[in-house]
Short mmCIF file of C-alpha atoms in Angstrom, two decimals:
data_model
loop_
_atom_site.label_atom_id
_atom_site.label_comp_id
_atom_site.label_asym_id
_atom_site.label_seq_id
_atom_site.Cartn_x
_atom_site.Cartn_y
_atom_site.Cartn_z
CA UNK J 18 101.50 4.53 132.56
CA UNK J 19 103.73 1.88 131.67
CA UNK J 20 107.29 1.90 130.80
CA UNK J 21 109.28 -1.22 130.46
CA UNK J 22 109.63 -4.47 132.06
CA UNK J 23 111.74 -5.43 129.26
CA UNK J 24 113.78 -2.79 130.68
CA UNK J 25 111.91 -3.78 133.82
CA UNK J 26 111.35 -0.32 134.74
CA UNK J 27 109.19 2.47 133.81
CA UNK J 28 109.51 6.07 134.03
CA UNK J 29 110.18 6.29 137.48
CA UNK J 30 108.14 3.49 137.73
CA UNK J 31 105.49 1.49 136.12
CA UNK J 32 104.75 -1.73 134.40
CA UNK J 33 101.41 -2.28 132.94
CA UNK J 34 99.24 -4.82 131.30
CA UNK J 35 99.23 -3.52 127.85
CA UNK J 36 102.91 -3.28 127.95
CA UNK J 37 103.72 -6.78 128.33
CA UNK J 38 101.78 -7.68 125.36
CA UNK J 39 103.30 -4.98 123.35
CA UNK J 40 106.67 -5.79 124.63
CA UNK J 41 106.27 -9.39 123.77
CA UNK J 42 104.81 -8.26 120.56
CA UNK J 43 107.07 -7.00 117.94
CA UNK J 44 108.77 -4.06 119.46
CA UNK J 45 111.33 -4.15 122.22
CA UNK J 46 110.16 -2.46 125.35
CA UNK J 47 112.09 -0.19 127.53
CA UNK J 48 111.34 0.74 130.98
CA UNK J 49 108.26 2.56 131.94
CA UNK J 50 106.73 -0.39 133.53
CA UNK J 51 109.68 -1.08 135.41
CA UNK J 52 110.93 2.14 135.90
CA UNK J 53 108.16 4.20 134.90
CA UNK J 54 104.78 3.84 135.50
CA UNK J 55 102.76 1.31 133.81
CA UNK J 56 104.95 -1.16 132.18
CA UNK J 57 104.16 -3.80 134.57
CA UNK J 58 100.65 -3.34 133.74
CA UNK J 59 101.32 -2.31 130.36
CA UNK J 60 100.17 -5.64 129.35
CA UNK J 61 99.20 -7.00 132.62
CA UNK J 62 96.14 -4.98 133.23
CA UNK J 63 94.66 -5.28 129.82
CA UNK J 64 94.94 -8.88 129.02
CA UNK J 65 94.42 -10.37 132.39
CA UNK J 66 91.51 -9.88 134.70
CA UNK J 67 91.70 -9.33 138.39
CA UNK J 68 92.25 -12.12 140.82
CA UNK J 69 89.16 -12.60 142.96
CA UNK J 70 90.95 -13.52 146.13
CA UNK J 71 94.27 -13.72 147.83
CA UNK J 72 95.21 -17.28 148.73
CA UNK J 73 96.42 -18.23 152.14
CA UNK J 74 100.17 -18.44 152.71
CA UNK J 75 101.78 -21.73 151.82
CA UNK J 76 104.27 -23.79 153.83
CA UNK J 77 106.68 -21.65 155.78
CA UNK J 78 104.48 -18.61 155.37
CA UNK J 79 105.51 -18.14 151.73
CA UNK J 80 102.73 -16.53 149.75
CA UNK J 81 102.51 -18.14 146.33
CA UNK J 82 99.84 -15.96 144.73
CA UNK J 83 96.80 -16.97 142.70
CA UNK J 84 98.89 -19.67 141.03
CA UNK J 85 101.79 -21.46 142.66
CA UNK J 86 105.37 -20.75 141.73
CA UNK J 87 106.70 -23.30 139.26
CA UNK J 88 109.76 -23.94 141.41
CA UNK J 89 111.94 -23.73 138.28
CA UNK J 90 114.88 -21.59 137.26
CA UNK J 91 113.94 -18.37 135.48
CA UNK J 92 114.26 -18.24 131.70
CA UNK J 93 116.62 -15.24 131.87
CA UNK J 94 119.45 -17.36 133.24
CA UNK J 95 120.25 -14.64 135.79
CA UNK J 96 121.96 -16.11 138.89
CA UNK J 97 119.38 -14.50 141.17
CA UNK J 98 116.59 -16.20 139.20
CA UNK J 99 117.68 -19.76 139.84
CA UNK J 100 115.28 -21.84 141.90
CA UNK J 101 117.88 -22.20 144.65
CA UNK J 102 118.52 -18.44 144.82
CA UNK J 103 114.79 -17.71 144.89
CA UNK J 104 114.22 -20.16 147.75
CA UNK J 105 117.15 -18.77 149.71
CA UNK J 106 115.98 -15.18 149.26
CA UNK J 107 112.40 -16.14 150.17
CA UNK J 108 113.67 -17.68 153.40
CA UNK J 109 115.31 -14.36 154.26
CA UNK J 110 112.30 -12.25 153.24
CA UNK J 111 111.33 -11.07 156.73
CA UNK J 112 114.88 -9.92 157.46
CA UNK J 113 115.07 -8.17 154.10
CA UNK J 114 111.90 -6.19 154.72
CA UNK J 115 112.92 -5.32 158.27
CA UNK J 116 116.31 -4.20 156.97
CA UNK J 117 114.65 -1.48 154.91
CA UNK J 118 113.46 0.40 157.99
CA UNK J 119 116.44 2.83 158.10
CA UNK J 120 115.80 3.81 154.48
CA UNK J 121 112.10 4.20 155.21
CA UNK J 122 112.87 6.42 158.21
CA UNK J 123 115.04 8.65 156.02
CA UNK J 124 111.99 9.13 153.78
CA UNK J 125 109.91 10.36 156.69
CA UNK J 126 107.92 7.16 157.23
CA UNK J 127 107.00 6.71 160.88
CA UNK J 128 108.04 3.53 162.65
CA UNK J 129 104.42 2.91 163.57
CA UNK J 130 103.34 3.04 159.93
CA UNK J 131 106.30 0.98 158.76
CA UNK J 132 105.40 -1.79 161.18
CA UNK J 133 101.69 -1.52 160.41
CA UNK J 134 102.06 -1.68 156.64
CA UNK J 135 104.71 -4.41 156.59
CA UNK J 136 103.11 -6.66 159.21
CA UNK J 137 102.24 -10.03 157.75
CA UNK J 138 103.88 -9.46 154.38
CA UNK J 139 104.94 -12.68 152.67
CA UNK J 140 106.58 -13.15 149.28
CA UNK J 141 104.48 -13.93 146.22
CA UNK J 142 106.85 -16.25 144.39
CA UNK J 143 104.56 -16.67 141.41
CA UNK J 144 105.91 -13.27 140.38
CA UNK J 145 109.27 -14.89 139.64
CA UNK J 146 107.66 -16.90 136.84
CA UNK J 147 105.88 -13.82 135.49
CA UNK J 148 109.06 -11.77 135.58
CA UNK J 149 111.00 -14.24 133.48
CA UNK J 150 108.27 -15.53 131.19
CA UNK J 151 109.22 -15.79 127.53
CA UNK J 152 106.16 -16.58 125.42
CA UNK J 153 106.80 -18.81 122.43
CA UNK J 154 104.51 -16.79 120.20
CA UNK J 155 103.97 -13.05 119.89
CA UNK J 156 101.19 -11.01 118.34
CA UNK J 157 101.40 -8.99 115.15
CA UNK J 158 100.88 -5.25 115.27
CA UNK J 159 97.50 -5.58 113.55
CA UNK J 160 96.29 -8.22 116.00
CA UNK J 161 97.43 -6.00 118.85
CA UNK J 162 95.51 -3.03 117.48
CA UNK J 163 92.43 -5.18 116.84
CA UNK J 164 92.44 -6.25 120.49
CA UNK J 165 92.93 -2.81 121.98
CA UNK J 166 91.03 -0.55 119.60
CA UNK J 167 87.60 -2.13 119.32
CA UNK J 168 83.98 -1.01 119.20
CA UNK J 169 83.21 -1.89 122.83
CA UNK J 170 86.16 0.06 124.17
CA UNK J 171 85.36 3.00 121.90
CA UNK J 172 81.78 3.10 123.14
CA UNK J 173 82.89 3.01 126.76
CA UNK J 174 85.50 5.68 126.10
CA UNK J 175 82.91 8.04 124.69
CA UNK J 176 80.76 7.46 127.76
CA UNK J 177 83.70 8.31 130.02
CA UNK J 178 84.46 11.47 128.04
CA UNK J 179 80.83 12.58 128.42
CA UNK J 180 80.51 11.63 132.09
CA UNK J 181 83.66 13.48 133.12
CA UNK J 182 83.46 16.33 130.62
CA UNK J 183 83.91 18.97 133.32
CA UNK J 184 87.07 17.27 134.61
CA UNK J 185 88.49 16.90 131.11
CA UNK J 186 87.66 20.55 130.32
CA UNK J 187 89.50 21.75 133.42
CA UNK J 188 92.45 19.46 132.81
CA UNK J 189 92.92 20.53 129.19
CA UNK J 190 92.86 24.16 130.31
CA UNK J 191 95.34 23.59 133.13
CA UNK J 192 97.79 21.21 131.43
CA UNK J 193 97.25 21.56 127.67
CA UNK J 194 97.04 17.81 127.21
CA UNK J 195 94.53 16.33 124.77
CA UNK J 196 91.59 14.72 126.58
CA UNK J 197 91.40 11.94 124.02
CA UNK J 198 94.93 10.80 124.77
CA UNK J 199 94.14 10.66 128.50
CA UNK J 200 90.93 8.74 127.80
CA UNK J 201 92.83 6.37 125.50
CA UNK J 202 95.43 5.60 128.17
CA UNK J 203 92.67 4.99 130.71
CA UNK J 204 90.89 2.66 128.33
CA UNK J 205 93.91 0.69 127.20
CA UNK J 206 95.61 0.40 130.58
CA UNK J 207 92.60 -0.83 132.56
CA UNK J 208 89.61 -1.03 130.19
CA UNK J 209 88.18 1.95 132.06
CA UNK J 210 88.88 0.75 135.58
CA UNK J 211 87.49 -2.75 135.07
CA UNK J 212 90.85 -4.56 134.81
CA UNK J 213 93.36 -2.98 137.14
CA UNK J 214 94.85 -6.11 138.65
CA UNK J 215 94.30 -7.41 142.17
CA UNK J 216 97.75 -8.05 143.57
CA UNK J 217 98.82 -6.08 146.60
CA UNK J 218 101.28 -3.41 145.49
CA UNK J 219 103.09 -3.67 148.83
CA UNK J 220 103.40 -7.44 148.55
CA UNK J 221 104.50 -7.37 144.91
CA UNK J 222 107.11 -4.65 145.30
CA UNK J 223 108.39 -6.13 148.58
CA UNK J 224 108.76 -9.51 146.86
CA UNK J 225 110.68 -7.97 143.98
CA UNK J 226 112.76 -5.80 146.34
CA UNK J 227 114.02 -8.88 148.17
CA UNK J 228 113.99 -11.65 145.54
CA UNK J 229 115.11 -11.86 141.93
CA UNK J 230 117.12 -9.82 139.50
CA UNK J 231 115.66 -6.32 139.92
CA UNK J 232 115.97 -5.79 143.66
CA UNK J 233 117.50 -2.30 143.64
CA UNK J 234 114.85 -0.97 141.27
CA UNK J 235 111.96 -2.47 143.20
CA UNK J 236 113.33 -1.45 146.58
CA UNK J 237 112.70 2.13 145.47
CA UNK J 238 109.19 1.16 144.35
CA UNK J 239 108.45 -0.56 147.67
CA UNK J 240 109.68 2.36 149.76
CA UNK J 241 107.76 4.77 147.53
CA UNK J 242 104.60 2.70 148.10
CA UNK J 243 105.16 3.05 151.85
CA UNK J 244 105.58 6.81 151.43
CA UNK J 245 102.22 7.03 149.64
CA UNK J 246 100.49 5.17 152.47
CA UNK J 247 102.35 7.11 155.16
CA UNK J 248 101.22 10.40 153.63
CA UNK J 249 97.62 9.19 153.49
CA UNK J 250 97.02 9.70 149.77
CA UNK J 251 95.77 6.13 149.39
CA UNK J 252 94.77 3.21 151.59
CA UNK J 253 96.40 -0.23 151.30
CA UNK J 254 93.25 -1.75 149.82
CA UNK J 255 93.35 0.82 147.02
CA UNK J 256 96.89 -0.09 146.10
CA UNK J 257 96.19 -3.28 144.19
CA UNK J 258 97.40 -3.84 140.69
CA UNK J 259 99.80 -5.70 138.45
CA UNK J 260 102.48 -8.13 139.60
CA UNK J 261 105.11 -5.43 139.10
CA UNK J 262 103.30 -2.90 141.25
CA UNK J 263 101.45 -0.68 138.76
CA UNK J 264 98.07 0.39 140.13
CA UNK J 265 95.03 2.48 139.36
CA UNK J 266 93.07 3.05 136.13
CA UNK J 267 96.08 4.48 134.29
CA UNK J 268 98.58 2.22 136.03
CA UNK J 269 100.98 4.32 138.07
CA UNK J 270 104.07 2.76 139.54
CA UNK J 271 104.72 4.10 143.08
CA UNK J 272 107.70 6.19 141.97
CA UNK J 273 105.70 7.60 139.05
CA UNK J 274 102.90 8.46 141.46
CA UNK J 275 105.34 10.44 143.59
CA UNK J 276 106.58 12.31 140.56
CA UNK J 277 103.33 13.05 138.75
CA UNK J 278 100.27 12.62 140.97
CA UNK J 279 98.39 15.83 141.79
CA UNK J 280 95.44 16.76 143.97
CA UNK J 281 93.06 17.87 141.24
CA UNK J 282 90.05 18.65 143.45
CA UNK J 283 91.83 20.17 146.44
CA UNK J 284 90.70 17.63 149.04
CA UNK J 285 94.24 17.12 150.35
CA UNK J 286 94.72 13.64 148.85
CA UNK J 287 96.13 12.50 145.52
CA UNK J 288 93.74 9.67 144.81
CA UNK J 289 94.47 8.30 141.32
CA UNK J 290 92.43 5.17 141.99
CA UNK J 291 88.90 6.27 142.93
CA UNK J 292 88.87 10.03 142.29
CA UNK J 293 88.35 10.82 138.56
CA UNK J 294 89.50 14.42 138.98
CA UNK J 295 92.84 13.40 140.48
CA UNK J 296 93.21 10.55 138.00
CA UNK J 297 92.67 12.71 134.91
CA UNK J 298 94.79 15.58 136.20
CA UNK J 299 97.64 13.32 137.30
CA UNK J 300 97.78 11.50 133.97
CA UNK J 301 97.82 14.86 132.18
CA UNK J 302 100.56 16.15 134.46
CA UNK J 303 102.59 13.07 133.64
CA UNK J 304 102.33 13.71 129.89
CA UNK J 305 102.94 17.45 130.26
CA UNK J 306 106.12 16.93 132.26
CA UNK J 307 107.29 14.41 129.67
CA UNK J 308 107.06 17.10 126.98
CA UNK J 309 103.55 16.98 125.53
CA UNK J 310 103.02 19.60 122.80
CA UNK J 311 99.57 21.21 123.19
CA UNK J 312 97.39 21.26 120.11
CA UNK J 313 99.61 18.85 118.17
CA UNK J 314 98.90 15.33 116.99
CA UNK J 315 101.05 12.24 117.53
CA UNK J 316 101.71 11.26 113.92
CA UNK J 317 100.39 10.65 110.42
CA UNK J 318 99.67 7.52 108.43
CA UNK J 319 101.64 7.82 105.19
CA UNK J 320 101.99 6.06 101.86
CA UNK J 321 105.58 5.02 101.27
CA UNK J 322 106.58 4.92 97.58
CA UNK J 323 107.85 1.83 95.78
CA UNK J 324 111.62 1.46 95.89
CA UNK J 325 111.93 3.53 99.07
CA UNK J 326 115.13 3.14 101.09
CA UNK J 327 113.83 1.61 104.32
CA UNK J 328 117.19 2.18 105.98
CA UNK J 329 115.67 5.64 106.62
CA UNK J 330 112.87 4.09 108.70
CA UNK J 331 114.72 4.56 111.95
CA UNK J 332 113.84 6.38 115.15
CA UNK J 333 117.21 8.11 115.08
CA UNK J 334 116.66 9.55 111.58
CA UNK J 335 114.58 12.66 112.22
CA UNK J 336 113.73 14.91 109.27
CA UNK J 337 111.21 17.64 108.61
CA UNK J 338 107.88 16.71 107.07
CA UNK J 339 108.91 18.70 104.00
CA UNK J 340 112.04 16.55 103.62
CA UNK J 341 109.96 13.38 103.88
CA UNK J 342 107.62 14.74 101.22
CA UNK J 343 110.56 15.27 98.88
CA UNK J 344 111.33 11.56 99.31
CA UNK J 345 107.86 10.74 98.03
CA UNK J 346 105.89 10.21 101.25
CA UNK J 347 102.33 11.51 101.36
CA UNK J 348 99.44 11.26 103.78
CA UNK J 349 97.24 8.21 103.30
CA UNK J 350 94.17 10.48 103.42
CA UNK J 351 95.59 12.67 100.60
CA UNK J 352 95.31 15.68 102.90
CA UNK J 353 98.23 18.11 103.11
CA UNK J 354 100.54 18.03 106.11
CA UNK J 355 99.55 21.01 108.30
CA UNK J 356 103.08 21.80 109.56
CA UNK J 357 105.81 20.94 106.98
CA UNK J 358 108.55 22.20 109.31
CA UNK J 359 107.73 19.65 112.04
CA UNK J 360 110.31 16.94 112.57
CA UNK J 361 109.34 13.29 112.46
CA UNK J 362 110.75 9.82 112.03
CA UNK J 363 109.37 7.06 109.84
CA UNK J 364 107.98 3.92 111.46
CA UNK J 365 107.14 0.92 109.26
CA UNK J 366 105.82 -1.63 111.78
CA UNK J 367 104.89 -4.17 109.08
CA UNK J 368 107.75 -3.40 106.71
CA UNK J 369 107.26 -2.55 103.07
CA UNK J 370 104.06 -4.59 102.96
CA UNK J 371 102.15 -2.39 105.40
CA UNK J 372 101.41 1.27 106.10
CA UNK J 373 104.04 3.76 107.15
CA UNK J 374 103.75 6.38 109.87
CA UNK J 375 105.54 9.67 110.45
CA UNK J 376 105.91 10.03 114.20
CA UNK J 377 106.06 13.42 115.90
CA UNK J 378 107.13 14.69 119.32
CA UNK J 379 103.92 13.62 121.04
CA UNK J 380 104.44 10.04 119.93
CA UNK J 381 107.78 10.12 121.73
CA UNK J 382 105.99 11.44 124.81
CA UNK J 383 103.56 8.51 124.74
CA UNK J 384 106.58 6.23 124.49
CA UNK J 385 107.94 7.75 127.69
CA UNK J 386 104.75 6.53 129.29
CA UNK J 387 105.46 3.15 127.78
CA UNK J 388 108.42 2.57 125.50
CA UNK J 389 106.83 -0.03 123.22
CA UNK J 390 106.05 1.43 119.80
CA UNK J 391 103.08 -0.90 119.43
CA UNK J 392 101.60 0.46 122.66
CA UNK J 393 102.18 4.09 121.70
CA UNK J 394 100.58 3.52 118.30
CA UNK J 395 97.54 1.91 119.93
CA UNK J 396 97.17 4.90 122.27
CA UNK J 397 97.47 7.44 119.45
CA UNK J 398 95.11 5.60 117.14
CA UNK J 399 92.55 4.96 119.88
CA UNK J 400 92.62 8.67 120.77
CA UNK J 401 91.96 9.57 117.13
CA UNK J 402 89.03 7.14 116.98
CA UNK J 403 87.57 8.60 120.19
CA UNK J 404 87.84 12.02 118.52
CA UNK J 405 85.77 10.73 115.61
CA UNK J 406 88.59 9.71 113.29
CA UNK J 407 88.52 6.74 110.95
CA UNK J 408 90.47 3.45 110.96
CA UNK J 409 93.82 3.34 109.20
CA UNK J 410 93.46 3.59 105.44
CA UNK J 411 96.03 1.09 104.21
CA UNK J 412 95.74 -2.67 104.78
CA UNK J 413 98.04 -4.70 107.00
CA UNK J 414 99.77 -7.78 105.57
CA UNK J 415 97.49 -10.14 107.46
CA UNK J 416 98.67 -13.04 105.35
CA UNK J 417 102.00 -12.90 107.17
CA UNK J 418 102.37 -14.75 110.45
CA UNK J 419 104.54 -13.82 113.37
CA UNK J 420 107.60 -16.01 113.80
CA UNK J 421 107.70 -18.17 116.91
CA UNK J 422 110.42 -17.62 119.48
CA UNK J 423 112.17 -20.75 118.21
CA UNK J 424 112.12 -19.34 114.68
CA UNK J 425 113.32 -15.93 115.86
CA UNK J 426 116.20 -17.62 117.64
CA UNK J 427 117.07 -19.55 114.48
CA UNK J 428 116.90 -16.35 112.42
CA UNK J 429 119.39 -14.65 114.73
CA UNK J 430 121.69 -17.66 114.61
CA UNK J 431 121.61 -17.71 110.80
CA UNK J 432 122.25 -13.97 110.64
CA UNK J 433 125.22 -14.49 112.96
CA UNK J 434 126.58 -17.30 110.78
CA UNK J 435 126.48 -14.97 107.79
CA UNK J 436 128.24 -12.21 109.70
CA UNK J 437 125.32 -9.83 109.95
CA UNK J 438 124.51 -10.25 113.66
CA UNK J 439 127.10 -9.74 116.39
CA UNK J 440 124.93 -10.19 119.47
CA UNK J 441 123.93 -13.23 121.48
CA UNK J 442 120.90 -14.99 119.94
CA UNK J 443 118.02 -14.86 122.43
CA UNK J 444 114.88 -14.97 120.32
CA UNK J 445 114.06 -11.34 121.12
CA UNK J 446 114.14 -8.73 118.38
CA UNK J 447 115.77 -5.46 119.34
CA UNK J 448 117.46 -2.80 117.26
CA UNK J 449 120.61 -4.85 116.70
CA UNK J 450 118.63 -7.76 115.26
CA UNK J 451 116.56 -5.50 113.02
CA UNK J 452 119.69 -3.76 111.71
CA UNK J 453 121.26 -7.12 110.95
CA UNK J 454 118.09 -8.26 109.20
CA UNK J 455 117.98 -5.06 107.16
CA UNK J 456 121.55 -5.52 106.00
CA UNK J 457 120.80 -9.11 104.99
CA UNK J 458 117.67 -8.04 103.10
CA UNK J 459 119.64 -5.35 101.26
CA UNK J 460 122.33 -7.88 100.34
CA UNK J 461 119.80 -10.03 98.46
CA UNK J 462 117.81 -7.22 96.87
CA UNK J 463 114.81 -7.15 99.23
CA UNK J 464 113.39 -3.95 100.80
CA UNK J 465 115.59 -3.42 103.86
CA UNK J 466 112.61 -2.95 106.19
CA UNK J 467 113.73 -5.24 109.04
CA UNK J 468 110.39 -7.07 108.97
CA UNK J 469 110.92 -10.72 109.88
CA UNK J 470 108.77 -13.06 107.81
CA UNK J 471 108.75 -16.78 107.10
CA UNK J 472 110.03 -15.96 103.60
CA UNK J 473 113.05 -14.11 104.96
CA UNK J 474 113.79 -17.00 107.30
CA UNK J 475 113.61 -19.45 104.37
CA UNK J 476 116.04 -17.30 102.39
CA UNK J 477 118.44 -17.37 105.32
CA UNK J 478 118.10 -21.12 105.36
CA UNK J 479 119.10 -21.12 101.71
CA UNK J 480 115.77 -22.34 100.41
#
């Protein structure tokens, strides 16, 4: 249940392991992780294992986490992410936490529980490095899918579907949400509960509530974590997860837990960590409340005709399937579209060189769980494979390499010099950069697909 750290927030709250990879990938992320529920773990839970132990506090009682804080300014350049600001805030950590008591009391948290759950908390400053990390290299969409949708995960997913068939049956009946989507989220967020992260949710959210550039957002997450413990749904030792506070097999942020968690087996607790019934039902409730359409798929792989106007490949350009067909798009499997009146948008994640996809309402719902398109595509495709579907039909342009951050920065600078890009070059590709790249491609007679390649960069360089 991730949403965006890039937006550093997830739906009401989450940041997951898969997200960070996707976010760093090729699509800009929004905010489920941060504001919604698994962004922090969107990529954190999947690509990093759990930390076997919590280190002892360092000098001055400052907890530095499994790895020490670098002691350097954050890459974002935010004034609250300078080394001096981080040290100053860390020195005031105890006062900051104590100062949240009035807000906790207004949420019904008892003073006894507030003192019990906050006793001994110390900041994990390593999180400051993780929050502002800017990897030099990113993964391509095909590499991302190769990592997440693999034979081992498929085999485990089928085991989970068989083991918890009764729970999935009941959940589909109650919520109308496809079991394969739930199983896919479980598998991609935590590799079926084997990689959920091992940082204390209380420590992580308290650190972020008192230090760094997202304090207001994470104050809500921290207080929500206290509410969960105060109510008795979970124990502190169960609330361990990503550095941004996402926890459990499907990576709920505390605020997302409050919004979506349900007591599926009627035992009086909403245990999304160790109770499969609550976990499956809560994940389904999340998707249902976000607008899941029962009995519908998430999208179709399509063949895009030669000479197609890729300016139409835009999330804002929704058309009916019938209208897309008139423009020459057809299913890659040569099957007819079952519902020509459905509305969809065209996604071309590898530009004109790769497959196209018509994305429906349920794809948008998955993106509410985690706003990275790469993540949502992995979830949808993995669900189809669990259902017995086949790999994508069309090949990816595996001969193309992803540009490094330095090259992406140069590309933005060159686009700006030519008058196509009006933003501040930062090496991150969002909608403004892709639009600028499309306009440049169209100006020199290339398919305006917004796909950044080494060839496009060379053309900008005048080579």
